[in-house]
């Protein structure tokens, strides 16, 4: 099996979706996802909307989630809800009650609460008793209500959580993952995973695959060649970064990997490939934007290579480019490249990347999935984490052009 999916925010609502929920919007856009022959939409339970206070879960948000699941079932797809979002599109969205009175540098990613930037620091989501108790309460409320809903594909605990808050110790993150997994399993038999990304493999960021694997049904990974240091300037659409990250995650964790995010930012009209300057943490940074034609080739190459490396599936980032009505709102006003990651454009037309996903899904449906040709790597976590960046870079140079 090879599961094809997409990460989903509505094209006209983005992170403001749950505050302005409309069933008709979900019906239309989930129908588009089904028309691309994709099986799963990964959605995000925006933390401040689902849990407005540590001891209170929003009944409106829970009801709207039920509507999302019902619509998914009606159109023939499934859903991966992601808790504690948290980090999203270059910003950290903290519920106000999770913040301390202490202030610090805004930095990168900047902190937002109730749609406004804040200098207040956040509590530790992995060890703070108030947050841990609240997190378990939210998991119990969601899974207790929808744990057996037929539209649930799996449960996901966060989105690149080290960007939201770095654990003080790897044992803190392992225990956090263990507690959440145990809470889900009181109410649901669907799989769980943790929402990790490339810095898990290239740094000591407080998370390690072998400590997540005992409590997760599969390992998840996100990687973007447009952000990887050895490719972002000279070959930003290198299609070996993603499958190599899959192989390394599998080797370190000893479990199969779902590639939960990959993709590229396109130029506004998708007609050219170019480098632009964006501001990040007060500094200018060069950012690559691809033509849609180049992006389509990239998707086709990555999908085939993931299959040949034994991945159990791939989810594109993301469903749609965002409507211009969002461009002056956080986070898109500053992170302009985040506007254009879609498989579809904001007018609903399908990009070549969306066509690539649809064509690959058709191959899978016809039983023509490329067979695994790259054997699992043999790696040990102890040796890997002595020099994670150096080890990844060396393996990339070894495999570059050979997957």
mmCIF file of N, CA and C in Angstrom, residues 143-242:
data_model
loop_
_atom_site.group_PDB
_atom_site.id
_atom_site.type_symbol
_atom_site.label_atom_id
_atom_site.label_comp_id
_atom_site.label_asym_id
_atom_site.label_seq_id
_atom_site.Cartn_x
_atom_site.Cartn_y
_atom_site.Cartn_z
ATOM 1 N N UNK A 143 -10.876 12.420 20.850
ATOM 2 C CA UNK A 143 -10.891 10.984 20.558
ATOM 3 C C UNK A 143 -12.076 10.287 21.222
ATOM 4 N N UNK A 144 -12.501 10.792 22.378
ATOM 5 C CA UNK A 144 -13.671 10.222 23.016
ATOM 6 C C UNK A 144 -14.925 10.400 22.179
ATOM 7 N N UNK A 145 -14.975 11.482 21.433
ATOM 8 C CA UNK A 145 -16.154 11.766 20.608
ATOM 9 C C UNK A 145 -16.055 11.145 19.218
ATOM 10 N N UNK A 146 -14.842 11.103 18.657
ATOM 11 C CA UNK A 146 -14.696 10.692 17.258
ATOM 12 C C UNK A 146 -13.713 9.540 17.053
ATOM 13 N N UNK A 147 -13.320 8.878 18.121
ATOM 14 C CA UNK A 147 -12.292 7.845 18.017
ATOM 15 C C UNK A 147 -12.641 6.703 17.088
ATOM 16 N N UNK A 148 -13.931 6.430 16.920
ATOM 17 C CA UNK A 148 -14.338 5.327 16.036
ATOM 18 C C UNK A 148 -14.988 5.817 14.753
ATOM 19 N N UNK A 149 -14.888 7.112 14.457
ATOM 20 C CA UNK A 149 -15.499 7.629 13.232
ATOM 21 C C UNK A 149 -14.801 7.010 12.025
ATOM 22 N N UNK A 150 -15.552 6.514 11.061
ATOM 23 C CA UNK A 150 -14.929 5.823 9.920
ATOM 24 C C UNK A 150 -14.043 6.707 9.060
ATOM 25 N N UNK A 151 -14.157 8.024 9.173
ATOM 26 C CA UNK A 151 -13.322 8.909 8.353
ATOM 27 C C UNK A 151 -11.946 9.157 8.961
ATOM 28 N N UNK A 152 -11.708 8.683 10.173
ATOM 29 C CA UNK A 152 -10.389 8.901 10.790
ATOM 30 C C UNK A 152 -9.371 7.943 10.176
ATOM 31 N N UNK A 153 -8.341 8.500 9.565
ATOM 32 C CA UNK A 153 -7.217 7.702 9.050
ATOM 33 C C UNK A 153 -6.215 7.429 10.154
ATOM 34 N N UNK A 154 -5.821 8.472 10.872
ATOM 35 C CA UNK A 154 -4.881 8.338 11.984
ATOM 36 C C UNK A 154 -4.916 9.625 12.787
ATOM 37 N N UNK A 155 -4.217 9.614 13.921
ATOM 38 C CA UNK A 155 -4.081 10.787 14.779
ATOM 39 C C UNK A 155 -2.630 11.252 14.759
ATOM 40 N N UNK A 156 -2.455 12.579 14.757
ATOM 41 C CA UNK A 156 -1.128 13.171 14.654
ATOM 42 C C UNK A 156 -0.963 14.159 15.814
ATOM 43 N N UNK A 157 0.173 14.099 16.513
ATOM 44 C CA UNK A 157 0.263 14.844 17.767
ATOM 45 C C UNK A 157 0.683 16.303 17.642
ATOM 46 N N UNK A 158 1.319 16.668 16.569
ATOM 47 C CA UNK A 158 1.696 18.064 16.460
ATOM 48 C C UNK A 158 2.228 18.322 15.061
ATOM 49 N N UNK A 159 2.662 19.545 14.836
ATOM 50 C CA UNK A 159 3.246 19.910 13.557
ATOM 51 C C UNK A 159 4.609 20.542 13.816
ATOM 52 N N UNK A 160 5.667 19.753 13.609
ATOM 53 C CA UNK A 160 7.044 20.224 13.798
ATOM 54 C C UNK A 160 7.183 20.894 15.165
ATOM 55 N N UNK A 161 6.927 20.120 16.234
ATOM 56 C CA UNK A 161 6.803 20.707 17.572
ATOM 57 C C UNK A 161 8.069 21.370 18.099
ATOM 58 N N UNK A 162 9.254 20.971 17.614
ATOM 59 C CA UNK A 162 10.474 21.622 18.099
ATOM 60 C C UNK A 162 10.537 23.082 17.680
ATOM 61 N N UNK A 163 9.835 23.457 16.591
ATOM 62 C CA UNK A 163 9.782 24.858 16.202
ATOM 63 C C UNK A 163 8.859 25.655 17.121
ATOM 64 N N UNK A 164 7.916 24.957 17.743
ATOM 65 C CA UNK A 164 7.014 25.570 18.713
ATOM 66 C C UNK A 164 7.706 25.714 20.061
ATOM 67 N N UNK A 165 8.349 24.647 20.504
ATOM 68 C CA UNK A 165 9.079 24.665 21.772
ATOM 69 C C UNK A 165 10.071 23.504 21.772
ATOM 70 N N UNK A 166 11.341 23.793 22.025
ATOM 71 C CA UNK A 166 12.362 22.745 22.055
ATOM 72 C C UNK A 166 12.331 22.047 23.407
ATOM 73 N N UNK A 167 12.194 20.728 23.448
ATOM 74 C CA UNK A 167 12.249 20.026 24.735
ATOM 75 C C UNK A 167 13.602 20.247 25.420
ATOM 76 N N UNK A 168 13.570 20.358 26.734
ATOM 77 C CA UNK A 168 14.819 20.533 27.470
ATOM 78 C C UNK A 168 15.668 19.264 27.432
ATOM 79 N N UNK A 169 15.031 18.115 27.264
ATOM 80 C CA UNK A 169 15.737 16.833 27.227
ATOM 81 C C UNK A 169 14.943 15.882 26.342
ATOM 82 N N UNK A 170 15.644 14.991 25.659
ATOM 83 C CA UNK A 170 14.942 14.050 24.780
ATOM 84 C C UNK A 170 13.986 13.148 25.551
ATOM 85 N N UNK A 171 14.260 12.893 26.830
ATOM 86 C CA UNK A 171 13.328 12.083 27.613
ATOM 87 C C UNK A 171 11.996 12.802 27.820
ATOM 88 N N UNK A 172 12.017 14.155 27.845
ATOM 89 C CA UNK A 172 10.773 14.902 27.986
ATOM 90 C C UNK A 172 9.871 14.678 26.775
ATOM 91 N N UNK A 173 10.453 14.737 25.569
ATOM 92 C CA UNK A 173 9.651 14.546 24.362
ATOM 93 C C UNK A 173 9.167 13.100 24.249
ATOM 94 N N UNK A 174 10.013 12.160 24.648
ATOM 95 C CA UNK A 174 9.605 10.756 24.590
ATOM 96 C C UNK A 174 8.447 10.491 25.548
ATOM 97 N N UNK A 175 8.507 11.059 26.744
ATOM 98 C CA UNK A 175 7.430 10.863 27.711
ATOM 99 C C UNK A 175 6.149 11.556 27.253
ATOM 100 N N UNK A 176 6.287 12.748 26.670
ATOM 101 C CA UNK A 176 5.131 13.468 26.110
ATOM 102 C C UNK A 176 4.437 12.611 25.052
ATOM 103 N N UNK A 177 5.199 12.057 24.140
ATOM 104 C CA UNK A 177 4.644 11.212 23.086
ATOM 105 C C UNK A 177 3.983 9.961 23.677
ATOM 106 N N UNK A 178 4.611 9.384 24.696
ATOM 107 C CA UNK A 178 4.059 8.187 25.347
ATOM 108 C C UNK A 178 2.714 8.489 26.004
ATOM 109 N N UNK A 179 2.631 9.611 26.731
ATOM 110 C CA UNK A 179 1.393 9.965 27.416
ATOM 111 C C UNK A 179 0.254 10.210 26.431
ATOM 112 N N UNK A 180 0.545 10.936 25.355
ATOM 113 C CA UNK A 180 -0.490 11.227 24.376
ATOM 114 C C UNK A 180 -0.958 9.959 23.666
ATOM 115 N N UNK A 181 -0.004 9.080 23.326
ATOM 116 C CA UNK A 181 -0.369 7.824 22.659
ATOM 117 C C UNK A 181 -1.281 6.985 23.549
ATOM 118 N N UNK A 182 -0.934 6.918 24.824
ATOM 119 C CA UNK A 182 -1.744 6.127 25.753
ATOM 120 C C UNK A 182 -3.145 6.708 25.881
ATOM 121 N N UNK A 183 -3.251 8.039 25.862
ATOM 122 C CA UNK A 183 -4.569 8.668 25.984
ATOM 123 C C UNK A 183 -5.422 8.393 24.751
ATOM 124 N N UNK A 184 -4.835 8.489 23.564
ATOM 125 C CA UNK A 184 -5.582 8.171 22.347
ATOM 126 C C UNK A 184 -6.129 6.758 22.410
ATOM 127 N N UNK A 185 -5.303 5.834 22.855
ATOM 128 C CA UNK A 185 -5.671 4.411 22.793
ATOM 129 C C UNK A 185 -6.734 4.021 23.814
ATOM 130 N N UNK A 186 -7.094 4.930 24.702
ATOM 131 C CA UNK A 186 -8.252 4.689 25.560
ATOM 132 C C UNK A 186 -9.552 4.776 24.763
ATOM 133 N N UNK A 187 -9.502 5.486 23.631
ATOM 134 C CA UNK A 187 -10.727 5.800 22.906
ATOM 135 C C UNK A 187 -10.727 5.370 21.444
ATOM 136 N N UNK A 188 -9.562 5.063 20.873
ATOM 137 C CA UNK A 188 -9.493 4.846 19.427
ATOM 138 C C UNK A 188 -8.449 3.793 19.090
ATOM 139 N N UNK A 189 -8.742 3.016 18.077
ATOM 140 C CA UNK A 189 -7.782 2.020 17.588
ATOM 141 C C UNK A 189 -7.037 2.512 16.345
ATOM 142 N N UNK A 190 -7.295 3.746 15.926
ATOM 143 C CA UNK A 190 -6.621 4.263 14.737
ATOM 144 C C UNK A 190 -5.159 4.571 15.053
ATOM 145 N N UNK A 191 -4.272 4.550 14.048
ATOM 146 C CA UNK A 191 -2.835 4.750 14.297
ATOM 147 C C UNK A 191 -2.521 6.153 14.819
ATOM 148 N N UNK A 192 -1.345 6.268 15.453
ATOM 149 C CA UNK A 192 -0.856 7.570 15.918
ATOM 150 C C UNK A 192 0.553 7.807 15.380
ATOM 151 N N UNK A 193 0.886 9.091 15.202
ATOM 152 C CA UNK A 193 2.233 9.499 14.796
ATOM 153 C C UNK A 193 2.481 10.895 15.338
ATOM 154 N N UNK A 194 3.706 11.421 15.132
ATOM 155 C CA UNK A 194 4.110 12.594 15.910
ATOM 156 C C UNK A 194 4.396 13.862 15.106
ATOM 157 N N UNK A 195 4.398 13.864 13.779
ATOM 158 C CA UNK A 195 4.520 15.107 13.027
ATOM 159 C C UNK A 195 5.897 15.732 13.007
ATOM 160 N N UNK A 196 6.946 14.932 12.789
ATOM 161 C CA UNK A 196 8.324 15.421 12.847
ATOM 162 C C UNK A 196 8.827 15.918 11.493
ATOM 163 N N UNK A 197 9.970 16.654 11.531
ATOM 164 C CA UNK A 197 10.532 17.172 10.283
ATOM 165 C C UNK A 197 12.046 17.035 10.275
ATOM 166 N N UNK A 198 12.680 17.487 9.175
ATOM 167 C CA UNK A 198 14.085 17.188 8.897
ATOM 168 C C UNK A 198 15.040 17.508 10.040
ATOM 169 N N UNK A 199 14.876 18.605 10.808
ATOM 170 C CA UNK A 199 15.810 18.845 11.912
ATOM 171 C C UNK A 199 15.888 17.726 12.938
ATOM 172 N N UNK A 200 14.883 16.850 12.979
ATOM 173 C CA UNK A 200 14.992 15.643 13.803
ATOM 174 C C UNK A 200 16.209 14.819 13.410
ATOM 175 N N UNK A 201 16.587 14.874 12.131
ATOM 176 C CA UNK A 201 17.692 14.067 11.609
ATOM 177 C C UNK A 201 18.993 14.839 11.501
ATOM 178 N N UNK A 202 18.930 16.166 11.484
ATOM 179 C CA UNK A 202 20.129 16.965 11.219
ATOM 180 C C UNK A 202 20.591 17.763 12.431
ATOM 181 N N UNK A 203 19.937 17.594 13.575
ATOM 182 C CA UNK A 203 20.315 18.353 14.768
ATOM 183 C C UNK A 203 19.867 17.594 16.012
ATOM 184 N N UNK A 204 20.320 18.041 17.151
ATOM 185 C CA UNK A 204 19.822 17.539 18.429
ATOM 186 C C UNK A 204 18.713 18.484 18.894
ATOM 187 N N UNK A 205 17.532 18.277 18.347
ATOM 188 C CA UNK A 205 16.432 19.213 18.557
ATOM 189 C C UNK A 205 15.453 18.759 19.637
ATOM 190 N N UNK A 206 15.822 17.749 20.416
ATOM 191 C CA UNK A 206 14.963 17.286 21.497
ATOM 192 C C UNK A 206 14.079 16.118 21.154
ATOM 193 N N UNK A 207 14.108 15.673 19.902
ATOM 194 C CA UNK A 207 13.325 14.515 19.469
ATOM 195 C C UNK A 207 14.245 13.548 18.735
ATOM 196 N N UNK A 208 14.004 12.231 18.911
ATOM 197 C CA UNK A 208 14.758 11.228 18.167
ATOM 198 C C UNK A 208 13.822 10.084 17.781
ATOM 199 N N UNK A 209 13.972 9.559 16.551
ATOM 200 C CA UNK A 209 13.002 8.562 16.052
ATOM 201 C C UNK A 209 12.889 7.320 16.919
ATOM 202 N N UNK A 210 14.014 6.824 17.432
ATOM 203 C CA UNK A 210 13.969 5.563 18.186
ATOM 204 C C UNK A 210 13.222 5.712 19.505
ATOM 205 N N UNK A 211 13.055 6.947 19.999
ATOM 206 C CA UNK A 211 12.306 7.176 21.228
ATOM 207 C C UNK A 211 10.824 7.413 20.965
ATOM 208 N N UNK A 212 10.483 7.795 19.746
ATOM 209 C CA UNK A 212 9.083 7.943 19.356
ATOM 210 C C UNK A 212 8.483 6.619 18.894
ATOM 211 N N UNK A 213 9.300 5.805 18.252
ATOM 212 C CA UNK A 213 8.804 4.593 17.580
ATOM 213 C C UNK A 213 8.060 3.621 18.489
ATOM 214 N N UNK A 214 8.478 3.400 19.757
ATOM 215 C CA UNK A 214 7.752 2.414 20.570
ATOM 216 C C UNK A 214 6.288 2.745 20.809
ATOM 217 N N UNK A 215 5.918 4.015 20.679
ATOM 218 C CA UNK A 215 4.560 4.437 21.004
ATOM 219 C C UNK A 215 3.766 4.894 19.788
ATOM 220 N N UNK A 216 4.413 4.972 18.626
ATOM 221 C CA UNK A 216 3.754 5.403 17.402
ATOM 222 C C UNK A 216 3.619 4.225 16.441
ATOM 223 N N UNK A 217 2.532 4.203 15.684
ATOM 224 C CA UNK A 217 2.301 3.089 14.766
ATOM 225 C C UNK A 217 3.175 3.183 13.524
ATOM 226 N N UNK A 218 3.500 4.397 13.126
ATOM 227 C CA UNK A 218 4.474 4.631 12.067
ATOM 228 C C UNK A 218 5.175 5.938 12.385
ATOM 229 N N UNK A 219 6.297 6.187 11.729
ATOM 230 C CA UNK A 219 7.020 7.435 11.912
ATOM 231 C C UNK A 219 6.650 8.391 10.795
ATOM 232 N N UNK A 220 6.516 9.658 11.128
ATOM 233 C CA UNK A 220 6.217 10.661 10.115
ATOM 234 C C UNK A 220 7.438 11.541 9.910
ATOM 235 N N UNK A 221 7.535 12.109 8.711
ATOM 236 C CA UNK A 221 8.671 12.971 8.389
ATOM 237 C C UNK A 221 8.226 14.037 7.396
ATOM 238 N N UNK A 222 8.821 15.227 7.547
ATOM 239 C CA UNK A 222 8.639 16.346 6.609
ATOM 240 C C UNK A 222 10.023 16.767 6.145
ATOM 241 N N UNK A 223 10.172 17.049 4.861
ATOM 242 C CA UNK A 223 11.449 17.591 4.362
ATOM 243 C C UNK A 223 11.191 18.374 3.089
ATOM 244 N N UNK A 224 11.988 19.435 2.925
ATOM 245 C CA UNK A 224 11.868 20.332 1.778
ATOM 246 C C UNK A 224 13.264 20.614 1.237
ATOM 247 N N UNK A 225 13.503 20.236 0.000
ATOM 248 C CA UNK A 225 14.812 20.502 -0.600
ATOM 249 C C UNK A 225 15.066 21.997 -0.753
ATOM 250 N N UNK A 226 14.004 22.810 -0.813
ATOM 251 C CA UNK A 226 14.183 24.255 -0.934
ATOM 252 C C UNK A 226 14.737 24.875 0.350
ATOM 253 N N UNK A 227 14.731 24.112 1.456
ATOM 254 C CA UNK A 227 15.262 24.615 2.723
ATOM 255 C C UNK A 227 16.542 23.903 3.161
ATOM 256 N N UNK A 228 16.955 22.852 2.471
ATOM 257 C CA UNK A 228 18.129 22.083 2.893
ATOM 258 C C UNK A 228 19.404 22.788 2.443
ATOM 259 N N UNK A 229 20.363 22.923 3.343
ATOM 260 C CA UNK A 229 21.524 23.787 3.121
ATOM 261 C C UNK A 229 22.348 23.399 1.896
ATOM 262 N N UNK A 230 22.436 22.106 1.566
ATOM 263 C CA UNK A 230 23.271 21.685 0.439
ATOM 264 C C UNK A 230 22.566 21.789 -0.912
ATOM 265 N N UNK A 231 21.275 22.138 -0.897
ATOM 266 C CA UNK A 231 20.549 22.225 -2.169
ATOM 267 C C UNK A 231 19.820 23.550 -2.366
ATOM 268 N N UNK A 232 19.564 24.300 -1.304
ATOM 269 C CA UNK A 232 18.660 25.452 -1.423
ATOM 270 C C UNK A 232 19.165 26.512 -2.388
ATOM 271 N N UNK A 233 20.485 26.584 -2.597
ATOM 272 C CA UNK A 233 21.008 27.615 -3.495
ATOM 273 C C UNK A 233 21.317 27.091 -4.899
ATOM 274 N N UNK A 234 21.837 25.852 -4.997
ATOM 275 C CA UNK A 234 22.273 25.385 -6.315
ATOM 276 C C UNK A 234 21.321 24.392 -6.963
ATOM 277 N N UNK A 235 20.489 23.699 -6.165
ATOM 278 C CA UNK A 235 19.564 22.710 -6.738
ATOM 279 C C UNK A 235 18.342 22.579 -5.829
ATOM 280 N N UNK A 236 17.551 23.646 -5.726
ATOM 281 C CA UNK A 236 16.477 23.661 -4.732
ATOM 282 C C UNK A 236 15.382 22.624 -4.958
ATOM 283 N N UNK A 237 15.272 22.088 -6.170
ATOM 284 C CA UNK A 237 14.309 21.016 -6.409
ATOM 285 C C UNK A 237 15.012 19.675 -6.589
ATOM 286 N N UNK A 238 16.047 19.448 -5.807
ATOM 287 C CA UNK A 238 16.707 18.145 -5.803
ATOM 288 C C UNK A 238 15.745 17.104 -5.219
ATOM 289 N N UNK A 239 15.481 16.058 -5.956
ATOM 290 C CA UNK A 239 14.463 15.084 -5.545
ATOM 291 C C UNK A 239 15.023 13.930 -4.728
ATOM 292 N N UNK A 240 16.285 14.030 -4.280
ATOM 293 C CA UNK A 240 16.861 12.986 -3.431
ATOM 294 C C UNK A 240 16.779 13.309 -1.943
ATOM 295 N N UNK A 241 16.556 14.580 -1.586
ATOM 296 C CA UNK A 241 16.523 14.957 -0.169
ATOM 297 C C UNK A 241 15.388 14.243 0.555
ATOM 298 N N UNK A 242 14.200 14.269 -0.023
ATOM 299 C CA UNK A 242 13.023 13.682 0.621
ATOM 300 C C UNK A 242 13.168 12.166 0.789
#
